[in-house]
Short mmCIF file of C-alpha atoms and ligand atoms in Angstrom, two decimals:
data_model
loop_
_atom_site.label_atom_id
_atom_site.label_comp_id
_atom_site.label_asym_id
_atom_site.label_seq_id
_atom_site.Cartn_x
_atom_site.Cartn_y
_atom_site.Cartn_z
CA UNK A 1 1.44 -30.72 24.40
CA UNK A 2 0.85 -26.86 25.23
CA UNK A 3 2.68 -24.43 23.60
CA UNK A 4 4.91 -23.13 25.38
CA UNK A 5 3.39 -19.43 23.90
CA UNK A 6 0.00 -20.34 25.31
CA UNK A 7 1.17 -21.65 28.56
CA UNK A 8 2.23 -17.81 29.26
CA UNK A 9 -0.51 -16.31 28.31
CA UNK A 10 -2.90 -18.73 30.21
CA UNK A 11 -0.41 -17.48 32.95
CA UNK A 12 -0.10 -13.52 32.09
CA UNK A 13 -3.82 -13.77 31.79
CA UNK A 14 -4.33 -14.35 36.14
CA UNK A 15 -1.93 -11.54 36.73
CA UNK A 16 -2.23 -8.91 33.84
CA UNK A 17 -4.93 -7.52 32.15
CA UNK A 18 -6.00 -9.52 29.01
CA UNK A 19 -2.36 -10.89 29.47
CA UNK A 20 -0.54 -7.95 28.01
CA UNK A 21 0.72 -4.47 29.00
CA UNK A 22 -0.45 -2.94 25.82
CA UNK A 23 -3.92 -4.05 24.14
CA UNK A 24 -2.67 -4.49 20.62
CA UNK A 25 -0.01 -7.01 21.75
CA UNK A 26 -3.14 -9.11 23.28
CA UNK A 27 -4.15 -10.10 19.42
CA UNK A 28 -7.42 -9.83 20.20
CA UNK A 29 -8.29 -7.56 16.67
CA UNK A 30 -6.48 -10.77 15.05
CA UNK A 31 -7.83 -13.67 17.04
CA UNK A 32 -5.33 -16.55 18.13
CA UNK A 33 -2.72 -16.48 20.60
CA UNK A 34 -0.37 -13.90 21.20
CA UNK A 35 3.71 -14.21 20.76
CA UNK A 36 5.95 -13.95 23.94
CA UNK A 37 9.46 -13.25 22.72
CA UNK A 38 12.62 -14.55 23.77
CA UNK A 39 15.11 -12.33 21.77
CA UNK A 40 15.45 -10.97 18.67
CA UNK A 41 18.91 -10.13 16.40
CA UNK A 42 18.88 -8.02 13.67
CA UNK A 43 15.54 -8.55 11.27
CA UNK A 44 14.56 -11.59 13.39
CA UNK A 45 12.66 -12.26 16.51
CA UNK A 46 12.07 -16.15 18.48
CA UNK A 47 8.78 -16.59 20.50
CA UNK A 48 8.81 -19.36 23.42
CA UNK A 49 8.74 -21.86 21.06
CA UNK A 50 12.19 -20.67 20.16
CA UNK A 51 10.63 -20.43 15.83
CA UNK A 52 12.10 -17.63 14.17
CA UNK A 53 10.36 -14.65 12.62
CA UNK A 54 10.79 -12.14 10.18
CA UNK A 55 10.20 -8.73 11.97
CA UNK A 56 8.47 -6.21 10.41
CA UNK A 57 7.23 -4.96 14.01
CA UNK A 58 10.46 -3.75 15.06
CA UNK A 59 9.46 -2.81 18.28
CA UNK A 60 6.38 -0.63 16.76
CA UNK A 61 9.07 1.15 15.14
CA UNK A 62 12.46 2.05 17.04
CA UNK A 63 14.32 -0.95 15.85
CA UNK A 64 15.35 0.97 12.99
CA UNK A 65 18.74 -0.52 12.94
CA UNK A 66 17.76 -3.95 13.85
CA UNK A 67 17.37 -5.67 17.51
CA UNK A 68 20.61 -6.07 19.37
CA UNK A 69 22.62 -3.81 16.77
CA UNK A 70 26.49 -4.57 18.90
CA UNK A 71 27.06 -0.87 18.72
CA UNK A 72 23.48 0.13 20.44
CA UNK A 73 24.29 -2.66 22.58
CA UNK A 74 27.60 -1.63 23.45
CA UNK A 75 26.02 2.09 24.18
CA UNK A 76 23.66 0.64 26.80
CA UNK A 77 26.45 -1.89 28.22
CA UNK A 78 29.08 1.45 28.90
CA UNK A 79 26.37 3.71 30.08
CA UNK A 80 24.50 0.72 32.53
CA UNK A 81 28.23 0.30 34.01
CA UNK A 82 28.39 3.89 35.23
CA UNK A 83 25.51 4.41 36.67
CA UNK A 84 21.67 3.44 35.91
CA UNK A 85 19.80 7.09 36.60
CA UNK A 86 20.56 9.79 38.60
CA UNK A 87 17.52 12.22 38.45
CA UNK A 88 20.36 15.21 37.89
CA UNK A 89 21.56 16.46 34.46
CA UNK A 90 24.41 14.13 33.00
CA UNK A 91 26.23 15.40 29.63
CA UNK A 92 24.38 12.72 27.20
CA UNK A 93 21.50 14.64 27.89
CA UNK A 94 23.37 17.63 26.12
CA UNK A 95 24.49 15.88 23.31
CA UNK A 96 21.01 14.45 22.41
CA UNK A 97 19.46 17.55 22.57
CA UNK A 98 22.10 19.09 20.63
CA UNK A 99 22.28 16.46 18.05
CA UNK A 100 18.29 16.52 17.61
CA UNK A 101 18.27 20.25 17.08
CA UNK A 102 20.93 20.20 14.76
CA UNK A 103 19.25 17.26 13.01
CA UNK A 104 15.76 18.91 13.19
CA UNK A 105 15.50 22.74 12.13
CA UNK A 106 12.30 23.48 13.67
CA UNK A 107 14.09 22.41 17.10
CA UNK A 108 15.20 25.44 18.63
CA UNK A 109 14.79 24.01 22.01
CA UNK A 110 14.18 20.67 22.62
CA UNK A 111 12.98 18.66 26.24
CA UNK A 112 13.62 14.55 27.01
CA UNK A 113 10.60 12.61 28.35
CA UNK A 114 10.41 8.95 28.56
CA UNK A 115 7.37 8.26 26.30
CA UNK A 116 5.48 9.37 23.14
CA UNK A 117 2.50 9.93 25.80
CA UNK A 118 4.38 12.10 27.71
CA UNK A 119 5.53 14.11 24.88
CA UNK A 120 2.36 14.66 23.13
CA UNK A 121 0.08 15.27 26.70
CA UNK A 122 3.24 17.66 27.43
CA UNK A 123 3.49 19.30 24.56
CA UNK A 124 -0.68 19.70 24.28
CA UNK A 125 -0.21 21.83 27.96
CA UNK A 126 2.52 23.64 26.52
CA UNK A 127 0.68 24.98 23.68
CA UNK A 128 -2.21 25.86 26.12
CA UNK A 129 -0.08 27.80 28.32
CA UNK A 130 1.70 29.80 25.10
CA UNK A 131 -1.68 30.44 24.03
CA UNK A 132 -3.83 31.20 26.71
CA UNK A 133 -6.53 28.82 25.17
CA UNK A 134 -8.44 25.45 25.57
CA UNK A 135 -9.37 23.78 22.86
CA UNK A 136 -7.34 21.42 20.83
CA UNK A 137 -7.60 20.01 17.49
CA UNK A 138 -7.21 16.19 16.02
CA UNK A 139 -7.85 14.32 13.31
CA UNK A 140 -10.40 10.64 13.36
CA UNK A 141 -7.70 7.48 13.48
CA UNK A 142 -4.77 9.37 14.32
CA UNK A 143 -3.05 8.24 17.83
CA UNK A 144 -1.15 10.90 19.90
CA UNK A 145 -0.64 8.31 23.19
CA UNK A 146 -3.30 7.47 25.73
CA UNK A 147 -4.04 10.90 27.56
CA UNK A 148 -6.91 11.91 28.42
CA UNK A 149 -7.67 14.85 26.08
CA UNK A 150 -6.00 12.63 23.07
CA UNK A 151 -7.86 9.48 23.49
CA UNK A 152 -10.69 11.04 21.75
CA UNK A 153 -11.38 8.86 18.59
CA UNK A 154 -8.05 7.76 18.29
CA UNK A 155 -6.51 4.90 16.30
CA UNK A 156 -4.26 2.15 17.07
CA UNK A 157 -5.12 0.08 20.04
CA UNK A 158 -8.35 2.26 20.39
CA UNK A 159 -9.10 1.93 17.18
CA UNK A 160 -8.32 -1.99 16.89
CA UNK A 161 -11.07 -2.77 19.89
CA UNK A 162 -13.32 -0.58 18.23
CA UNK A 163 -13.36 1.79 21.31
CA UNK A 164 -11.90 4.85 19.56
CA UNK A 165 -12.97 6.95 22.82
CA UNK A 166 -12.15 5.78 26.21
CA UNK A 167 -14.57 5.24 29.34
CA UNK A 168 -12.90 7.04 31.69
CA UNK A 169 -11.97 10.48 30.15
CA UNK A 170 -14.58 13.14 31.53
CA UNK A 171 -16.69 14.39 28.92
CA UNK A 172 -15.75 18.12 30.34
CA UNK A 173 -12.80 17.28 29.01
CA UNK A 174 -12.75 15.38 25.63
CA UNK A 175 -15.63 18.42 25.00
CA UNK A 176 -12.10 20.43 24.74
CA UNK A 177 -11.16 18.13 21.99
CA UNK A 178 -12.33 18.99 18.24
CA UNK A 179 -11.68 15.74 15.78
CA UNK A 180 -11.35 16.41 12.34
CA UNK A 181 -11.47 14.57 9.21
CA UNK A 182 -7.87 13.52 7.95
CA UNK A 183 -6.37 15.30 5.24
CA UNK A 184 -9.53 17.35 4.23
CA UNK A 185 -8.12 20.71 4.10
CA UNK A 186 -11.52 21.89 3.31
CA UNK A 187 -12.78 20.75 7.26
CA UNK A 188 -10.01 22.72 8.47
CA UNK A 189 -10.96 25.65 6.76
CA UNK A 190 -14.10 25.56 8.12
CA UNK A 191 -13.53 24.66 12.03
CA UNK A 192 -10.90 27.29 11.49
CA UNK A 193 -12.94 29.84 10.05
CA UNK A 194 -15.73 29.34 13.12
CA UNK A 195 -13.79 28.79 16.14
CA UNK A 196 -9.77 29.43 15.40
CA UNK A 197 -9.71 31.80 18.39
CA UNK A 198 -10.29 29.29 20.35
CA UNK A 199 -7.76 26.67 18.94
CA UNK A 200 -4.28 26.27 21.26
CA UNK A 201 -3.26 23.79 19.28
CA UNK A 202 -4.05 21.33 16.13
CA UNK A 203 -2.04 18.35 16.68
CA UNK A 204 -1.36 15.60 13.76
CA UNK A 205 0.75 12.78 12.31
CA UNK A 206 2.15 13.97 9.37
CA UNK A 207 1.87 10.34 7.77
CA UNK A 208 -1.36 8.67 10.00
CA UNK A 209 0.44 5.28 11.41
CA UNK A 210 -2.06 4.28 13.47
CA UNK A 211 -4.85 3.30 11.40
CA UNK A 212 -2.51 1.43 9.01
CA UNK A 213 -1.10 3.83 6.96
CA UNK A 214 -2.13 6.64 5.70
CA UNK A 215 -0.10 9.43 3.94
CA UNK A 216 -1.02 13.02 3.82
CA UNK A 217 -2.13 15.35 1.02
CA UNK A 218 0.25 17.97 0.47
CA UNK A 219 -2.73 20.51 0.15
CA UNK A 220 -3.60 19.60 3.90
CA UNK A 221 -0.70 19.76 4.96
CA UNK A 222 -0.15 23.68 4.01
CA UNK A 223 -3.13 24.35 5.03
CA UNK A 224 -2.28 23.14 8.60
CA UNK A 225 0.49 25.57 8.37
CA UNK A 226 -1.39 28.46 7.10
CA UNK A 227 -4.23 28.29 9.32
CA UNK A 228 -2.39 27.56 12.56
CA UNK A 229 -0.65 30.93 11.66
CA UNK A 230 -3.12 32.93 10.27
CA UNK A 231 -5.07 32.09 14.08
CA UNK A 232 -2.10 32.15 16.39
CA UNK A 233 -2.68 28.17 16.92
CA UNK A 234 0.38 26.04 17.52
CA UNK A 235 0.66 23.46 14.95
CA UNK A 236 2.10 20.37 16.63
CA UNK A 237 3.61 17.29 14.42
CA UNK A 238 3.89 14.22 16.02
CA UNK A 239 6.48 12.41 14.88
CA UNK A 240 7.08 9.92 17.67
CA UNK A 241 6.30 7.53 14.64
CA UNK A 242 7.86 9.27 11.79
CA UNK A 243 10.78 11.23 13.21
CA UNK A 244 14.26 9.32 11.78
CA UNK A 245 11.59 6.26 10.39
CA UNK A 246 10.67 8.60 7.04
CA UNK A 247 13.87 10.41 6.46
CA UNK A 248 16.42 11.95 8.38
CA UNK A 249 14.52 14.82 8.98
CA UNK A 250 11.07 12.93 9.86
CA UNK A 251 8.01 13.82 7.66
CA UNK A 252 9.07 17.79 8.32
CA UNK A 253 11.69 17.07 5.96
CA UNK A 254 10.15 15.06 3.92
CA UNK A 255 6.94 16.70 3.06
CA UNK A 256 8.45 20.73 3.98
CA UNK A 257 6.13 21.95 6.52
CA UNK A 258 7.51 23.81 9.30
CA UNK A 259 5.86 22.85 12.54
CA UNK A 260 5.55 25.47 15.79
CA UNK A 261 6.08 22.05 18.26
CA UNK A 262 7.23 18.15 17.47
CA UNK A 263 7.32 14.94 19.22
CA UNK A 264 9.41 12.51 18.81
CA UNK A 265 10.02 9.21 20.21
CA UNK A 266 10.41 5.64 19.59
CA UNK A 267 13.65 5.76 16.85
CA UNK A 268 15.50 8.41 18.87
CA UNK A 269 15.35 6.58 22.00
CA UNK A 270 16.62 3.21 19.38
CA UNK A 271 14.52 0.91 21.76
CA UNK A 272 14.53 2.14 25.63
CA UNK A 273 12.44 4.49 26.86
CA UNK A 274 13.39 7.86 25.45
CA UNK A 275 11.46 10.50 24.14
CA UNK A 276 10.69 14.57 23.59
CA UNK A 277 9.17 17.41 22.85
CA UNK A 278 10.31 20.66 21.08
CA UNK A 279 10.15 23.42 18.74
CA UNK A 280 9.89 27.29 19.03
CA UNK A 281 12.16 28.53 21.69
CA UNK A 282 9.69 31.38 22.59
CA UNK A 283 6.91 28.68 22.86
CA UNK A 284 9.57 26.35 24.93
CA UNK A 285 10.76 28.97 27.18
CA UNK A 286 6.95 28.63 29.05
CA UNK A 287 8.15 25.39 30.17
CA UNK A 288 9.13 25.67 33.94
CA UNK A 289 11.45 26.00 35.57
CA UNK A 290 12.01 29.23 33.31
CA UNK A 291 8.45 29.86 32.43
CA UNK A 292 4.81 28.49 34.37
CA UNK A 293 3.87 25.67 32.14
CA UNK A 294 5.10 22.76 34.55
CA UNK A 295 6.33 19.88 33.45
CA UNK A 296 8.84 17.02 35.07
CA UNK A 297 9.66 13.80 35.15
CA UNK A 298 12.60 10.89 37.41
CA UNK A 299 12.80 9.05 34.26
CA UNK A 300 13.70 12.14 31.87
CA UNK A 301 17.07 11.90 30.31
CA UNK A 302 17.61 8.35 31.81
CA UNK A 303 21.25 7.47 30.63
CA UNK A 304 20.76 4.33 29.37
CA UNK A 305 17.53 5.55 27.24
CA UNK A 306 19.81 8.28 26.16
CA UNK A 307 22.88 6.18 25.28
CA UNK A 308 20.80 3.93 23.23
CA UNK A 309 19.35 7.08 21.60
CA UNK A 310 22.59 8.63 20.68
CA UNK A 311 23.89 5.01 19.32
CA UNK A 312 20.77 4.60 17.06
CA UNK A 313 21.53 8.53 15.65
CA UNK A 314 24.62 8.25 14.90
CA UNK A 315 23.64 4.81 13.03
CA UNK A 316 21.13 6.56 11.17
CA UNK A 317 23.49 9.16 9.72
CA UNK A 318 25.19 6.95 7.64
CA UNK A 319 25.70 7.86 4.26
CA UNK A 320 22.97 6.06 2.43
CA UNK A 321 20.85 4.79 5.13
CA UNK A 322 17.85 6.02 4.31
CA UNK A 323 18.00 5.20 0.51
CA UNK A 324 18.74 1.34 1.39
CA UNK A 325 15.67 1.58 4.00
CA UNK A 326 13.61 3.05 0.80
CA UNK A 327 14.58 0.58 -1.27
CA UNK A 328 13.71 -2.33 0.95
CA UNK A 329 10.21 -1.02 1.82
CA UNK A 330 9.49 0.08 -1.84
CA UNK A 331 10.18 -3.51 -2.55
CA UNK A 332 8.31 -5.08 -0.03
CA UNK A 333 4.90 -2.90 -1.02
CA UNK A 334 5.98 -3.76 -4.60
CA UNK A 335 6.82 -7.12 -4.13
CA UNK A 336 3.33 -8.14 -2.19
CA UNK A 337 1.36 -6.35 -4.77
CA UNK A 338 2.24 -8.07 -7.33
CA UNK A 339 1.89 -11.19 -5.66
CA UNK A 340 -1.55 -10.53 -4.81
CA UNK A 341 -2.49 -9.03 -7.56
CA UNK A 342 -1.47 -11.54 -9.79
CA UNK A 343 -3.86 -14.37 -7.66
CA UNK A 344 -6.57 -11.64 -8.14
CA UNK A 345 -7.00 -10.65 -4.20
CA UNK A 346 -7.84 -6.89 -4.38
CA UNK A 347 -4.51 -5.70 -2.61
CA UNK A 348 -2.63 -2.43 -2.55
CA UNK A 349 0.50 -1.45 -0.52
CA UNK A 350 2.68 1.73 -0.24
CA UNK A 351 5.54 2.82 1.87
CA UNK A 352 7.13 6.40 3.41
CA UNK A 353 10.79 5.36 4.17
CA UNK A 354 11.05 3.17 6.42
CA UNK A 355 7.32 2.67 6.99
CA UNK A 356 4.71 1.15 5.32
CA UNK A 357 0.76 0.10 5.20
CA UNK A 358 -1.04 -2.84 3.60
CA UNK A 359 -4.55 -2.71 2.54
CA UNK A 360 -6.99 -5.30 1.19
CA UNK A 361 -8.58 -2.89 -1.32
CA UNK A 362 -8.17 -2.11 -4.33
CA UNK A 363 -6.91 1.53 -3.84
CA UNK A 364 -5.28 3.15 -1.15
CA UNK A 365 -6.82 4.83 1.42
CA UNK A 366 -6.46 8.29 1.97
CA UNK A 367 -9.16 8.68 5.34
CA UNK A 368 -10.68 6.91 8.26
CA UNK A 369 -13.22 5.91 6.64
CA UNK A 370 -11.55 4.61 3.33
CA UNK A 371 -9.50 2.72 5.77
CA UNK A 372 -12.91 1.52 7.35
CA UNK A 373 -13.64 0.47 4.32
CA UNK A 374 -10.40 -2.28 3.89
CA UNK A 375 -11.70 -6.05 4.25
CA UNK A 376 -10.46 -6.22 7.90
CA UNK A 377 -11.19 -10.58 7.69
CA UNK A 378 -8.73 -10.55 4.88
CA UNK A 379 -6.19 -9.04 6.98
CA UNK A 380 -6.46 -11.54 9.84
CA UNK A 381 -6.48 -14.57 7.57
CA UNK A 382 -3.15 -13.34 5.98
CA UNK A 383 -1.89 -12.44 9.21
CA UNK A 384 -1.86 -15.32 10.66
CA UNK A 385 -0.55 -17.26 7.08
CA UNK A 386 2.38 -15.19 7.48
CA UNK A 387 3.05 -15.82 10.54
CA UNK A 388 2.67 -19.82 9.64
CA UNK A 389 5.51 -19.00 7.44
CA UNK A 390 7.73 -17.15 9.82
CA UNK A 391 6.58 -13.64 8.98
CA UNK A 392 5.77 -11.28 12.04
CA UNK A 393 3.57 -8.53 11.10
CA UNK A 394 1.75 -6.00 13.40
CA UNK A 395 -1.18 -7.87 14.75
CA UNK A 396 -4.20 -5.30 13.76
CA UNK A 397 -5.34 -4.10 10.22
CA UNK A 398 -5.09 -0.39 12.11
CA UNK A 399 -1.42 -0.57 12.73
CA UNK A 400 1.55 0.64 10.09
CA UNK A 401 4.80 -1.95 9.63
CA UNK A 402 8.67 -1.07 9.97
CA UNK A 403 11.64 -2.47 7.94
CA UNK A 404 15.15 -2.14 9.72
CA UNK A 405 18.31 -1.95 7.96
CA UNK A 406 18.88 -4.88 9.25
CA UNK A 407 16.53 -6.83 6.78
CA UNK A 408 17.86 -8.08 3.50
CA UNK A 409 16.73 -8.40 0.17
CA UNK A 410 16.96 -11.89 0.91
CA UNK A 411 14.67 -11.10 3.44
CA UNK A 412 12.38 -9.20 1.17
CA UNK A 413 12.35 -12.00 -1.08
CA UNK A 414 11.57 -14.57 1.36
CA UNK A 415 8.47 -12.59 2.36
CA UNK A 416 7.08 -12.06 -1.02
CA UNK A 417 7.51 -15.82 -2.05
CA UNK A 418 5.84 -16.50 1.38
CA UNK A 419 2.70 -14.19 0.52
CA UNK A 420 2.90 -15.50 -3.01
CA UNK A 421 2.14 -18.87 -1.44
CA UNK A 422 -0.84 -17.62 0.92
CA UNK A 423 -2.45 -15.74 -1.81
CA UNK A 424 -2.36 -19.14 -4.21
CA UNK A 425 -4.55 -20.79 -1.93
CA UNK A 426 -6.77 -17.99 -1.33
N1 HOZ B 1 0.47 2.02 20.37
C1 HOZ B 1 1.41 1.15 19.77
C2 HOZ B 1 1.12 0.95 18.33
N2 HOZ B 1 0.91 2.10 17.56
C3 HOZ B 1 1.45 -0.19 20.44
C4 HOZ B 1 2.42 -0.20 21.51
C5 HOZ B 1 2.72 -1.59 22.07
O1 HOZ B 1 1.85 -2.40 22.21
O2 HOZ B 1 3.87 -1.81 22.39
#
């Protein structure tokens, strides 16, 4: 008999695009048949089959509090009941973007959006505008969202299909686009020290989550900062990934750099489509309708999106949230180590709060091409051995994972003893 997982795809497959509406989910980097979900509560997720899985997914991050938390739920419910979008300013909108810029110091003034995309290709034209100048600056395996100037050898689903530039994007423009090495402070220097007149912006993930995980050297990080001002560039963090997943105060907080703009989605819009851009209110005040940088959007400030936001927030600011999220990840990495270790697969594993990356190699990678260099087969086989035992992991070696605070350290436990099992057949 078909499963029932496979009938849908075979189905999605006439209608959609390789099935999916986002080329990760397709599991094409992992081979085998991709999940359809029917729910999820708390750390758990069931696929058509209705078999239960351990989510370290979460949603590719928002589901920081678990799926179907009652009070997020609740949110959504209230706001749904008085009205589903209105396309006019509404008072949630208010609170969110005071709440954010309280939470966030280097938010003086803050704008909604709907996705990370938006936020990052928005916040790109802003710095343009503020500037005066074209080109823009990345870094090789870092993701910023699927716009055109962005999608310039980018990770995650890019990365995954080995297509880290996309057909499609005009060469006039991704000529516009500079790509860096990751964390080599020394690069920057240098592309700094020939062109920084020319640089609007340098835009980066202040922990790389899109080509597994990669966290930054503090050295690179200052020099980001001193650079950017030494030139007049705008240094943009984008934390759609890291903002509330790291810390409270996203990877700004947690590493001290102050960034000119920062993007944030996923977590702050605690699963619906919420997201933003913000920063410097002298850069902010281009944005139209007070200044000529234009910018808009039906979608912005959707209640609902907002609602859930605000819900997820106020979750978050719990005394001792963040220490408990810690603690689980920290485990986890810990935890899997060991358990490879001790079976002799060359394994290593490290987290930033609430986030964390898992490498077959024996150290951990600290570039593109040190992440190149992980045994990619390795990764599939134990991907798909953990999910045999009920463990849902992102479905690419090029993706970071997410614990919720809605795992336990029962949960923890189950998943080590399951990858102690894998790795004893090895
Ligand atoms: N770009 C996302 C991972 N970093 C994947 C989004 C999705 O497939 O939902």
């Amino acid at each position: 008999m078909t499963n029932h997982n496979q009938q849908l795809f075979d189905a999605s497959l006439k209608v959609i695009p390789g099935g999916v509406n986002s080329p990760v989910r397709a599991f094409r980097s992992v081979g085998g048949t991709p999940l359809f979900f029917q729910r999820g509560q708390g750390a758990y997720v069931w696929d058509a089959e209705g078999k239960r899985y351990t989510d370290y997914v979460g949603s590719w991050g928002p589901m920081i509090v678990g799926h179907c938390h009652p009070e997020v739920v609740k949110a959504v419910q209230d706001a749904a009941a008085k009205g589903l979008g209105f396309g006019a300013p509404t008072e949630g909108e208010l609170e969110i973007a005071e709440l954010l810029c309280k939470l966030l110091p280097s938010l003086e003034m803050v704008r909604l959006v709907s996705s990370g995309t938006e936020a990052t290709m928005s916040a790109i034209r802003l710095a343009r505008g503020f500037t005066g100048r074209s080109r823009i600056v990345k870094f090789e395996g870092c993701y910023h969202g699927h716009s055109d100037g962005l999608l310039v050898k980018a990770g995650s689903g890019a990365l995954t299909f080995g297509q880290p530039s996309s057909s499609g994007v005009p060469a006039e423009i991704a000529a516009l686009t500079t790509v860096l090495d990751y964390n080599d402070a020394e690069g920057l220097e240098r592309a700094f020290a020939e062109f920084g007149h020319e640089i609007a912006a340098v835009i980066v993930e202040p922990v790389a989550g899109n080509m597994n995980l990669v966290a930054p050297h503090p050295a690179f990080l200052q020099a980001l900062r001193k650079l950017c001002t030494q030139h007049g560039s705008v240094l943009i963090l984008d934390e759609v990934m890291t903002g509330f997943r790291v810390g409270l105060q996203g990877a700004q907080g947690h590493y001290h750099i102050q960034p000119d703009l920062v993007t944030l989605g996923k977590v702050m819009g605690g699963g619906l489509p919420a997201a933003a851009f913000g920063g410097r209110r002298d850069i902010m005040q281009c944005l139209a309708p007070l200044g000529s940088v234009y910018q808009a959007g039906t979608l912005s400030g959707n209640p609902l999106a907002v609602a859930a936001g605000l819900a997820t927030l106020k979750l978050v600011q719990a005394p001792g949230f963040y220490e408990h999220l810690i603690e689980l990840a920290t485990e986890l990495t810990i935890g899997l180590t060991i358990a490879a270790r001790k079976h002799g697969v060359p394994f290593c594993a490290q987290s930033v709060g609430g986030m964390f990356g898992l490498y077959f190699s024996n150290n951990l990678p600290t570039s593109y091409q040190e992440v190149m260099s992980c045994d990619k087969l390795s990764f599939n086989r134990f991907f798909h051995a953990m999910l045999e035992h009920g463990v849902y992991l992102a479905p690419s070696a090029y993706e970071a994972g997410f614990v919720s605070a809605a795992h336990t350290v029962a949960d923890i436990e189950a998943t080590i003893a399951a990858a102690d099992k894998v790795f004893t057949n090895w």
